[in-house]
Each structure stands twice: as structure tokens, then as C-alpha cells.
JSON list of C-alpha atoms and ligand atoms in Angstrom, two decimals:
[
{"chain": "A", "resi": 4, "resn": "MET", "atom": "CA", "xyz": [-3.48, 15.82, 20.51]},
{"chain": "A", "resi": 5, "resn": "THR", "atom": "CA", "xyz": [0.22, 16.02, 21.06]},
{"chain": "A", "resi": 6, "resn": "ASP", "atom": "CA", "xyz": [2.02, 19.29, 20.49]},
{"chain": "A", "resi": 7, "resn": "GLU", "atom": "CA", "xyz": [3.50, 17.92, 17.25]},
{"chain": "A", "resi": 8, "resn": "LEU", "atom": "CA", "xyz": [0.05, 17.40, 15.82]},
{"chain": "A", "resi": 9, "resn": "THR", "atom": "CA", "xyz": [-1.32, 20.74, 16.99]},
{"chain": "A", "resi": 10, "resn": "ASP", "atom": "CA", "xyz": [1.73, 22.53, 15.61]},
{"chain": "A", "resi": 11, "resn": "GLY", "atom": "CA", "xyz": [1.36, 20.72, 12.33]},
{"chain": "A", "resi": 12, "resn": "TYR", "atom": "CA", "xyz": [-2.30, 21.60, 12.11]},
{"chain": "A", "resi": 13, "resn": "HIS", "atom": "CA", "xyz": [-1.46, 25.25, 12.65]},
{"chain": "A", "resi": 14, "resn": "ARG", "atom": "CA", "xyz": [1.07, 25.10, 9.82]},
{"chain": "A", "resi": 15, "resn": "PHE", "atom": "CA", "xyz": [-1.56, 23.46, 7.64]},
{"chain": "A", "resi": 16, "resn": "ARG", "atom": "CA", "xyz": [-4.08, 26.22, 8.38]},
{"chain": "A", "resi": 17, "resn": "GLN", "atom": "CA", "xyz": [-1.55, 29.00, 7.91]},
{"chain": "A", "resi": 18, "resn": "ASN", "atom": "CA", "xyz": [0.36, 27.76, 4.90]},
{"chain": "A", "resi": 19, "resn": "ARG", "atom": "CA", "xyz": [-1.54, 25.15, 2.95]},
{"chain": "A", "resi": 20, "resn": "TRP", "atom": "CA", "xyz": [-5.16, 26.04, 3.59]},
{"chain": "A", "resi": 21, "resn": "PRO", "atom": "CA", "xyz": [-5.10, 29.51, 1.99]},
{"chain": "A", "resi": 22, "resn": "ALA", "atom": "CA", "xyz": [-3.36, 28.08, -1.08]},
{"chain": "A", "resi": 23, "resn": "GLU", "atom": "CA", "xyz": [-5.48, 24.95, -1.38]},
{"chain": "A", "resi": 24, "resn": "ARG", "atom": "CA", "xyz": [-8.84, 26.08, -0.05]},
{"chain": "A", "resi": 25, "resn": "ALA", "atom": "CA", "xyz": [-10.48, 26.22, -3.45]},
{"chain": "A", "resi": 26, "resn": "GLU", "atom": "CA", "xyz": [-9.27, 22.71, -4.19]},
{"chain": "A", "resi": 27, "resn": "TYR", "atom": "CA", "xyz": [-10.79, 21.37, -0.96]},
{"chain": "A", "resi": 28, "resn": "GLU", "atom": "CA", "xyz": [-14.05, 23.21, -1.62]},
{"chain": "A", "resi": 29, "resn": "ALA", "atom": "CA", "xyz": [-14.27, 21.69, -5.09]},
{"chain": "A", "resi": 30, "resn": "LEU", "atom": "CA", "xyz": [-13.58, 18.22, -3.70]},
{"chain": "A", "resi": 31, "resn": "ALA", "atom": "CA", "xyz": [-16.30, 18.72, -1.11]},
{"chain": "A", "resi": 32, "resn": "ALA", "atom": "CA", "xyz": [-18.78, 19.92, -3.71]},
{"chain": "A", "resi": 33, "resn": "ASN", "atom": "CA", "xyz": [-17.96, 17.40, -6.43]},
{"chain": "A", "resi": 34, "resn": "GLY", "atom": "CA", "xyz": [-16.88, 14.38, -4.41]},
{"chain": "A", "resi": 35, "resn": "GLN", "atom": "CA", "xyz": [-13.65, 12.48, -4.72]},
{"chain": "A", "resi": 36, "resn": "LYS", "atom": "CA", "xyz": [-12.44, 10.95, -7.97]},
{"chain": "A", "resi": 37, "resn": "PRO", "atom": "CA", "xyz": [-9.07, 9.44, -7.11]},
{"chain": "A", "resi": 38, "resn": "HIS", "atom": "CA", "xyz": [-7.18, 7.97, -10.07]},
{"chain": "A", "resi": 39, "resn": "THR", "atom": "CA", "xyz": [-5.23, 5.43, -8.03]},
{"chain": "A", "resi": 40, "resn": "LEU", "atom": "CA", "xyz": [-5.81, 3.08, -5.14]},
{"chain": "A", "resi": 41, "resn": "VAL", "atom": "CA", "xyz": [-2.62, 2.47, -3.16]},
{"chain": "A", "resi": 42, "resn": "VAL", "atom": "CA", "xyz": [-2.01, -0.47, -0.86]},
{"chain": "A", "resi": 43, "resn": "ALA", "atom": "CA", "xyz": [0.94, 0.48, 1.33]},
{"chain": "A", "resi": 44, "resn": "CYS", "atom": "CA", "xyz": [2.45, -0.42, 4.68]},
{"chain": "A", "resi": 45, "resn": "SER", "atom": "CA", "xyz": [1.53, 1.48, 7.85]},
{"chain": "A", "resi": 46, "resn": "ASP", "atom": "CA", "xyz": [5.24, 2.22, 8.32]},
{"chain": "A", "resi": 47, "resn": "SER", "atom": "CA", "xyz": [5.65, 5.91, 9.14]},
{"chain": "A", "resi": 48, "resn": "ARG", "atom": "CA", "xyz": [8.60, 6.27, 6.75]},
{"chain": "A", "resi": 49, "resn": "ALA", "atom": "CA", "xyz": [6.83, 5.27, 3.52]},
{"chain": "A", "resi": 50, "resn": "ASP", "atom": "CA", "xyz": [3.98, 7.71, 2.98]},
{"chain": "A", "resi": 51, "resn": "PRO", "atom": "CA", "xyz": [2.41, 7.37, -0.50]},
{"chain": "A", "resi": 52, "resn": "ALA", "atom": "CA", "xyz": [1.10, 10.95, -0.62]},
{"chain": "A", "resi": 53, "resn": "LEU", "atom": "CA", "xyz": [4.61, 12.29, 0.00]},
{"chain": "A", "resi": 54, "resn": "ILE", "atom": "CA", "xyz": [6.43, 9.86, -2.29]},
{"chain": "A", "resi": 55, "resn": "PHE", "atom": "CA", "xyz": [4.04, 10.47, -5.21]},
{"chain": "A", "resi": 56, "resn": "ASP", "atom": "CA", "xyz": [3.75, 14.18, -4.39]},
{"chain": "A", "resi": 57, "resn": "THR", "atom": "CA", "xyz": [-0.01, 14.05, -4.76]},
{"chain": "A", "resi": 58, "resn": "ALA", "atom": "CA", "xyz": [-2.76, 16.48, -3.86]},
{"chain": "A", "resi": 59, "resn": "PRO", "atom": "CA", "xyz": [-5.90, 15.70, -1.84]},
{"chain": "A", "resi": 60, "resn": "GLY", "atom": "CA", "xyz": [-8.36, 13.73, -3.95]},
{"chain": "A", "resi": 61, "resn": "GLU", "atom": "CA", "xyz": [-5.79, 11.86, -6.03]},
{"chain": "A", "resi": 62, "resn": "LEU", "atom": "CA", "xyz": [-5.06, 8.73, -4.00]},
{"chain": "A", "resi": 63, "resn": "PHE", "atom": "CA", "xyz": [-7.38, 6.30, -2.24]},
{"chain": "A", "resi": 64, "resn": "VAL", "atom": "CA", "xyz": [-5.01, 4.72, 0.26]},
{"chain": "A", "resi": 65, "resn": "VAL", "atom": "CA", "xyz": [-5.17, 1.48, 2.24]},
{"chain": "A", "resi": 66, "resn": "ARG", "atom": "CA", "xyz": [-2.35, 1.00, 4.70]},
{"chain": "A", "resi": 67, "resn": "ASN", "atom": "CA", "xyz": [-1.72, -2.04, 6.84]},
{"chain": "A", "resi": 68, "resn": "VAL", "atom": "CA", "xyz": [1.12, -4.08, 8.33]},
{"chain": "A", "resi": 69, "resn": "ALA", "atom": "CA", "xyz": [3.33, -5.21, 5.41]},
{"chain": "A", "resi": 70, "resn": "ASN", "atom": "CA", "xyz": [1.11, -3.91, 2.57]},
{"chain": "A", "resi": 71, "resn": "LEU", "atom": "CA", "xyz": [-0.77, -7.19, 2.36]},
{"chain": "A", "resi": 72, "resn": "VAL", "atom": "CA", "xyz": [-3.81, -7.94, 0.25]},
{"chain": "A", "resi": 73, "resn": "PRO", "atom": "CA", "xyz": [-5.60, -11.03, 1.53]},
{"chain": "A", "resi": 74, "resn": "PRO", "atom": "CA", "xyz": [-7.38, -13.27, -1.00]},
{"chain": "A", "resi": 75, "resn": "TYR", "atom": "CA", "xyz": [-11.03, -12.74, -1.89]},
{"chain": "A", "resi": 76, "resn": "GLU", "atom": "CA", "xyz": [-13.09, -14.24, 0.94]},
{"chain": "A", "resi": 77, "resn": "PRO", "atom": "CA", "xyz": [-16.67, -12.90, 1.01]},
{"chain": "A", "resi": 78, "resn": "ASP", "atom": "CA", "xyz": [-17.54, -14.78, 4.21]},
{"chain": "A", "resi": 79, "resn": "GLY", "atom": "CA", "xyz": [-19.29, -12.04, 6.18]},
{"chain": "A", "resi": 80, "resn": "LYS", "atom": "CA", "xyz": [-16.27, -11.51, 8.47]},
{"chain": "A", "resi": 81, "resn": "LEU", "atom": "CA", "xyz": [-14.49, -8.20, 9.02]},
{"chain": "A", "resi": 82, "resn": "HIS", "atom": "CA", "xyz": [-12.28, -7.58, 5.98]},
{"chain": "A", "resi": 83, "resn": "GLY", "atom": "CA", "xyz": [-10.99, -4.00, 6.08]},
{"chain": "A", "resi": 84, "resn": "VAL", "atom": "CA", "xyz": [-8.64, -4.23, 3.12]},
{"chain": "A", "resi": 85, "resn": "SER", "atom": "CA", "xyz": [-11.24, -5.96, 0.95]},
{"chain": "A", "resi": 86, "resn": "ALA", "atom": "CA", "xyz": [-13.87, -3.36, 1.89]},
{"chain": "A", "resi": 87, "resn": "ALA", "atom": "CA", "xyz": [-11.54, -0.57, 0.76]},
{"chain": "A", "resi": 88, "resn": "LEU", "atom": "CA", "xyz": [-10.81, -2.42, -2.49]},
{"chain": "A", "resi": 89, "resn": "GLU", "atom": "CA", "xyz": [-14.49, -2.94, -3.18]},
{"chain": "A", "resi": 90, "resn": "PHE", "atom": "CA", "xyz": [-15.32, 0.71, -2.61]},
{"chain": "A", "resi": 91, "resn": "GLY", "atom": "CA", "xyz": [-12.29, 1.99, -4.51]},
{"chain": "A", "resi": 92, "resn": "VAL", "atom": "CA", "xyz": [-12.81, -0.24, -7.53]},
{"chain": "A", "resi": 93, "resn": "ASN", "atom": "CA", "xyz": [-16.59, -0.57, -7.76]},
{"chain": "A", "resi": 94, "resn": "VAL", "atom": "CA", "xyz": [-17.71, 2.87, -6.57]},
{"chain": "A", "resi": 95, "resn": "LEU", "atom": "CA", "xyz": [-14.80, 5.23, -7.16]},
{"chain": "A", "resi": 96, "resn": "GLN", "atom": "CA", "xyz": [-13.69, 3.28, -10.25]},
{"chain": "A", "resi": 97, "resn": "VAL", "atom": "CA", "xyz": [-9.99, 3.92, -9.83]},
{"chain": "A", "resi": 98, "resn": "LYS", "atom": "CA", "xyz": [-7.94, 3.31, -12.95]},
{"chain": "A", "resi": 99, "resn": "ARG", "atom": "CA", "xyz": [-4.93, 1.85, -11.18]},
{"chain": "A", "resi": 100, "resn": "ILE", "atom": "CA", "xyz": [-4.06, -0.17, -8.08]},
{"chain": "A", "resi": 101, "resn": "VAL", "atom": "CA", "xyz": [-0.51, 0.15, -6.80]},
{"chain": "A", "resi": 102, "resn": "VAL", "atom": "CA", "xyz": [0.94, -2.13, -4.11]},
{"chain": "A", "resi": 103, "resn": "MET", "atom": "CA", "xyz": [3.95, -0.43, -2.55]},
{"chain": "A", "resi": 104, "resn": "GLY", "atom": "CA", "xyz": [6.34, -2.32, -0.32]},
{"chain": "A", "resi": 105, "resn": "HIS", "atom": "CA", "xyz": [9.34, -0.75, 1.37]},
{"chain": "A", "resi": 106, "resn": "ALA", "atom": "CA", "xyz": [12.77, -1.41, 2.87]},
{"chain": "A", "resi": 107, "resn": "PHE", "atom": "CA", "xyz": [13.25, -2.32, 6.55]},
{"chain": "A", "resi": 108, "resn": "CYS", "atom": "CA", "xyz": [9.65, -3.56, 6.79]},
{"chain": "A", "resi": 109, "resn": "GLY", "atom": "CA", "xyz": [8.93, -4.81, 10.29]},
{"chain": "A", "resi": 110, "resn": "GLY", "atom": "CA", "xyz": [5.94, -6.80, 9.08]},
{"chain": "A", "resi": 111, "resn": "VAL", "atom": "CA", "xyz": [8.02, -8.64, 6.49]},
{"chain": "A", "resi": 112, "resn": "ASN", "atom": "CA", "xyz": [10.71, -9.19, 9.11]},
{"chain": "A", "resi": 113, "resn": "ALA", "atom": "CA", "xyz": [8.07, -10.82, 11.29]},
{"chain": "A", "resi": 114, "resn": "MET", "atom": "CA", "xyz": [7.35, -13.26, 8.45]},
{"chain": "A", "resi": 115, "resn": "LEU", "atom": "CA", "xyz": [11.02, -14.25, 8.43]},
{"chain": "A", "resi": 116, "resn": "LYS", "atom": "CA", "xyz": [11.79, -14.23, 12.14]},
{"chain": "A", "resi": 117, "resn": "GLY", "atom": "CA", "xyz": [8.46, -14.39, 13.93]},
{"chain": "A", "resi": 118, "resn": "SER", "atom": "CA", "xyz": [6.30, -11.63, 15.38]},
{"chain": "A", "resi": 119, "resn": "PRO", "atom": "CA", "xyz": [7.17, -9.85, 18.65]},
{"chain": "A", "resi": 120, "resn": "SER", "atom": "CA", "xyz": [5.87, -11.72, 21.70]},
{"chain": "A", "resi": 121, "resn": "ASN", "atom": "CA", "xyz": [3.38, -8.95, 22.46]},
{"chain": "A", "resi": 122, "resn": "CYS", "atom": "CA", "xyz": [2.00, -8.99, 18.90]},
{"chain": "A", "resi": 123, "resn": "GLN", "atom": "CA", "xyz": [0.54, -12.47, 18.85]},
{"chain": "A", "resi": 124, "resn": "ASP", "atom": "CA", "xyz": [-3.16, -11.58, 18.85]},
{"chain": "A", "resi": 125, "resn": "PHE", "atom": "CA", "xyz": [-3.30, -9.82, 15.48]},
{"chain": "A", "resi": 126, "resn": "VAL", "atom": "CA", "xyz": [0.12, -9.24, 13.88]},
{"chain": "A", "resi": 127, "resn": "ALA", "atom": "CA", "xyz": [1.20, -12.88, 14.01]},
{"chain": "A", "resi": 128, "resn": "PRO", "atom": "CA", "xyz": [-1.83, -14.34, 12.19]},
{"chain": "A", "resi": 129, "resn": "TRP", "atom": "CA", "xyz": [-1.94, -11.35, 9.83]},
{"chain": "A", "resi": 130, "resn": "VAL", "atom": "CA", "xyz": [1.65, -11.80, 8.59]},
{"chain": "A", "resi": 131, "resn": "GLU", "atom": "CA", "xyz": [1.36, -15.60, 8.61]},
{"chain": "A", "resi": 132, "resn": "GLN", "atom": "CA", "xyz": [-0.86, -15.39, 5.52]},
{"chain": "A", "resi": 133, "resn": "ALA", "atom": "CA", "xyz": [2.26, -14.58, 3.48]},
{"chain": "A", "resi": 134, "resn": "ALA", "atom": "CA", "xyz": [5.00, -16.14, 5.61]},
{"chain": "A", "resi": 135, "resn": "PRO", "atom": "CA", "xyz": [5.13, -19.64, 4.03]},
{"chain": "A", "resi": 136, "resn": "THR", "atom": "CA", "xyz": [5.47, -18.16, 0.52]},
{"chain": "A", "resi": 137, "resn": "VAL", "atom": "CA", "xyz": [8.09, -15.67, 1.64]},
{"chain": "A", "resi": 138, "resn": "ARG", "atom": "CA", "xyz": [10.15, -18.24, 3.51]},
{"chain": "A", "resi": 139, "resn": "ARG", "atom": "CA", "xyz": [10.09, -20.59, 0.53]},
{"chain": "A", "resi": 140, "resn": "VAL", "atom": "CA", "xyz": [11.24, -17.89, -1.90]},
{"chain": "A", "resi": 141, "resn": "VAL", "atom": "CA", "xyz": [14.09, -16.52, 0.22]},
{"chain": "A", "resi": 142, "resn": "GLU", "atom": "CA", "xyz": [15.62, -19.97, 0.72]},
{"chain": "A", "resi": 143, "resn": "ASP", "atom": "CA", "xyz": [17.51, -19.58, -2.56]},
{"chain": "A", "resi": 144, "resn": "PHE", "atom": "CA", "xyz": [19.07, -16.20, -1.73]},
{"chain": "A", "resi": 145, "resn": "PRO", "atom": "CA", "xyz": [22.15, -15.15, 0.27]},
{"chain": "A", "resi": 146, "resn": "ALA", "atom": "CA", "xyz": [21.53, -13.62, 3.69]},
{"chain": "A", "resi": 147, "resn": "ASP", "atom": "CA", "xyz": [22.25, -10.06, 2.61]},
{"chain": "A", "resi": 148, "resn": "GLN", "atom": "CA", "xyz": [19.48, -10.21, 0.00]},
{"chain": "A", "resi": 149, "resn": "VAL", "atom": "CA", "xyz": [16.82, -11.96, 2.05]},
{"chain": "A", "resi": 150, "resn": "GLU", "atom": "CA", "xyz": [15.02, -8.90, 3.39]},
{"chain": "A", "resi": 151, "resn": "ARG", "atom": "CA", "xyz": [14.76, -7.21, 0.03]},
{"chain": "A", "resi": 152, "resn": "VAL", "atom": "CA", "xyz": [13.66, -10.38, -1.73]},
{"chain": "A", "resi": 153, "resn": "ALA", "atom": "CA", "xyz": [11.06, -11.00, 0.99]},
{"chain": "A", "resi": 154, "resn": "GLU", "atom": "CA", "xyz": [9.69, -7.45, 0.65]},
{"chain": "A", "resi": 155, "resn": "GLU", "atom": "CA", "xyz": [9.42, -7.88, -3.12]},
{"chain": "A", "resi": 156, "resn": "THR", "atom": "CA", "xyz": [7.78, -11.28, -2.71]},
{"chain": "A", "resi": 157, "resn": "VAL", "atom": "CA", "xyz": [5.05, -9.77, -0.53]},
{"chain": "A", "resi": 158, "resn": "VAL", "atom": "CA", "xyz": [4.29, -7.18, -3.23]},
{"chain": "A", "resi": 159, "resn": "ARG", "atom": "CA", "xyz": [4.00, -9.95, -5.85]},
{"chain": "A", "resi": 160, "resn": "LEU", "atom": "CA", "xyz": [1.78, -12.00, -3.56]},
{"chain": "A", "resi": 161, "resn": "SER", "atom": "CA", "xyz": [-0.51, -9.05, -2.87]},
{"chain": "A", "resi": 162, "resn": "ILE", "atom": "CA", "xyz": [-0.88, -8.47, -6.61]},
{"chain": "A", "resi": 163, "resn": "ASP", "atom": "CA", "xyz": [-1.65, -12.15, -7.16]},
{"chain": "A", "resi": 164, "resn": "ASN", "atom": "CA", "xyz": [-4.32, -11.90, -4.45]},
{"chain": "A", "resi": 165, "resn": "LEU", "atom": "CA", "xyz": [-5.81, -8.75, -6.03]},
{"chain": "A", "resi": 166, "resn": "ARG", "atom": "CA", "xyz": [-6.59, -10.92, -9.06]},
{"chain": "A", "resi": 167, "resn": "THR", "atom": "CA", "xyz": [-8.68, -13.28, -6.89]},
{"chain": "A", "resi": 168, "resn": "PHE", "atom": "CA", "xyz": [-11.27, -10.49, -6.55]},
{"chain": "A", "resi": 169, "resn": "PRO", "atom": "CA", "xyz": [-13.59, -11.10, -9.51]},
{"chain": "A", "resi": 170, "resn": "TRP", "atom": "CA", "xyz": [-14.40, -7.43, -10.14]},
{"chain": "A", "resi": 171, "resn": "ILE", "atom": "CA", "xyz": [-10.68, -6.60, -10.16]},
{"chain": "A", "resi": 172, "resn": "ALA", "atom": "CA", "xyz": [-9.81, -9.44, -12.54]},
{"chain": "A", "resi": 173, "resn": "GLU", "atom": "CA", "xyz": [-12.68, -8.48, -14.85]},
{"chain": "A", "resi": 174, "resn": "ARG", "atom": "CA", "xyz": [-11.67, -4.83, -15.02]},
{"chain": "A", "resi": 175, "resn": "GLU", "atom": "CA", "xyz": [-8.04, -5.70, -15.56]},
{"chain": "A", "resi": 176, "resn": "ALA", "atom": "CA", "xyz": [-8.98, -8.08, -18.39]},
{"chain": "A", "resi": 177, "resn": "ALA", "atom": "CA", "xyz": [-11.14, -5.37, -19.95]},
{"chain": "A", "resi": 178, "resn": "GLY", "atom": "CA", "xyz": [-8.26, -2.90, -19.86]},
{"chain": "A", "resi": 179, "resn": "ASP", "atom": "CA", "xyz": [-10.01, -0.61, -17.38]},
{"chain": "A", "resi": 180, "resn": "LEU", "atom": "CA", "xyz": [-7.68, -1.25, -14.46]},
{"chain": "A", "resi": 181, "resn": "VAL", "atom": "CA", "xyz": [-3.90, -1.52, -14.23]},
{"chain": "A", "resi": 182, "resn": "LEU", "atom": "CA", "xyz": [-2.20, -3.33, -11.35]},
{"chain": "A", "resi": 183, "resn": "SER", "atom": "CA", "xyz": [1.38, -2.49, -10.46]},
{"chain": "A", "resi": 184, "resn": "GLY", "atom": "CA", "xyz": [3.95, -3.19, -7.78]},
{"chain": "A", "resi": 185, "resn": "LEU", "atom": "CA", "xyz": [6.55, -0.86, -6.30]},
{"chain": "A", "resi": 186, "resn": "HIS", "atom": "CA", "xyz": [9.24, -0.95, -3.61]},
{"chain": "A", "resi": 187, "resn": "PHE", "atom": "CA", "xyz": [10.46, 2.17, -1.79]},
{"chain": "A", "resi": 188, "resn": "GLY", "atom": "CA", "xyz": [14.04, 2.17, -0.53]},
{"chain": "A", "resi": 189, "resn": "ILE", "atom": "CA", "xyz": [13.61, 4.70, 2.33]},
{"chain": "A", "resi": 190, "resn": "ALA", "atom": "CA", "xyz": [17.35, 5.30, 2.85]},
{"chain": "A", "resi": 191, "resn": "ASP", "atom": "CA", "xyz": [17.95, 6.22, -0.80]},
{"chain": "A", "resi": 192, "resn": "GLY", "atom": "CA", "xyz": [14.47, 7.50, -1.65]},
{"chain": "A", "resi": 193, "resn": "ILE", "atom": "CA", "xyz": [14.40, 5.26, -4.72]},
{"chain": "A", "resi": 194, "resn": "LEU", "atom": "CA", "xyz": [11.30, 3.58, -6.08]},
{"chain": "A", "resi": 195, "resn": "SER", "atom": "CA", "xyz": [11.65, 0.31, -7.96]},
{"chain": "A", "resi": 196, "resn": "LYS", "atom": "CA", "xyz": [8.90, -1.06, -10.15]},
{"chain": "A", "resi": 197, "resn": "LEU", "atom": "CA", "xyz": [7.82, -4.64, -10.71]},
{"chain": "A", "resi": 198, "resn": "THR", "atom": "CA", "xyz": [8.30, -5.39, -14.40]},
{"chain": "A", "resi": 199, "resn": "SER", "atom": "CA", "xyz": [6.53, -7.85, -16.64]},
{"chain": "A", "resi": 200, "resn": "ALA", "atom": "CA", "xyz": [9.56, -10.12, -16.14]},
{"chain": "A", "resi": 201, "resn": "LYS", "atom": "CA", "xyz": [8.58, -10.26, -12.44]},
{"chain": "A", "resi": 202, "resn": "ARG", "atom": "CA", "xyz": [11.71, -8.35, -11.44]},
{"chain": "A", "resi": 203, "resn": "PHE", "atom": "CA", "xyz": [11.94, -5.00, -9.69]},
{"chain": "A", "resi": 204, "resn": "GLU", "atom": "CA", "xyz": [13.80, -2.32, -11.60]},
{"chain": "A", "resi": 205, "resn": "ARG", "atom": "CA", "xyz": [14.72, 1.17, -10.50]},
{"chain": "A", "resi": 206, "resn": "LEU", "atom": "CA", "xyz": [12.35, 3.79, -11.87]},
{"chain": "A", "resi": 207, "resn": "GLY", "atom": "CA", "xyz": [14.07, 6.25, -14.15]},
{"chain": "B", "resi": 14, "resn": "ZN", "atom": "ZN1", "xyz": [6.31, -2.19, 6.46]}
]
């Protein structure tokens, strides 16, 4: 481990552990019962646990490049995001799935401008799943709005793809599961929420 990680662990043991020990012990004894599954980007600046100020046990988090949810494809191949969704929804029975995009997303930028030359094995095909949709949508917007519109489009697309999973669609239809989309501004710390009108509006 780097010094940063060791130092952080020591702070955790000294400061947080004494205060939160009972909470961890209860989670160990009773198991986890997170209320929300979050699909977020791997970007180091948009950490769901920090932004939602949550405690251990509250969020079941899936992070990947550009907060993408692929469509339902039960083909026996290696689907990490879908595996997390299946476990979170069918076993943990989360009540909410939140897809959170963010500003300055490198993955979304790769959809617009191509992936870095040394990221062709995995990043390029991964972001390509959303790139045609994103490029089509941003055509109608001025250059200074393209990044933001693209980031919002990816959140909408991921939510559309969530509904291709039959056990997600069924639970949503039954009123047992709520799907929502968010965008985190990073520089201003502001969260915007996808409304029923398909627009993103600043959270009050
Ligand atoms: Zn990102």
C-alpha cells in the first residue's frame, strides 16, 4: 500500500472505528440491507458515499467507466454490471436504483472524441455501446453544451437499459423499485435530477 492508503487506514482506525464499531458489528451480524443501488462512474471525483453522506450498509455501489448499464444479455459471458444488478435487486431487494453521471467525464468524452490510443482493448468497445446515441443527441446542441448533454444522455440511456432487465421492469411496474437519474457537477458540488419531463433540474 502507498503511504496515503496506510495513513488513511490509521485515521479510520483511530477516528471512525471507535465511533462506528457497533454499527459495523451489527452489519456483520445481521447482514447488509442497503436501500439503494447506485450505478456511478469510476471517476475519483464523484464518490457516491461522500456525495450522499451515507454510512456503511446503505449503498450497494457499481462503478464503471461512464456509469453505463448495458442491456440485458443473459448469454453466459462475463457481465459484471448485470451481476451486481441481479444480486442487488433479486437478493438484497433494494428499493431504489440511482444512475449518477458527472461533469468532465472522461468516458463520455471518449464517446464524443474517441478513446485514448492505449485504451482500445476494453475502454473503446465499452464506451461504443452508448456512443452512437450520444453523438446523435448532441448534434442539435451548441459546442459549449455538448459535454453536459452527452453526460445526461448516458444517464438516460442507462436507465432505459435498466428496464430491459425483466426483474427490474417487473418490480418497477409493481411499485417496489424506483429508478432515478442524477448528474454531479464536481466543480460546484451540485446534483441535478432527471425529471419526468426527461430534463435534469438542480436539486433543491
Ligand atoms: Zn466519468
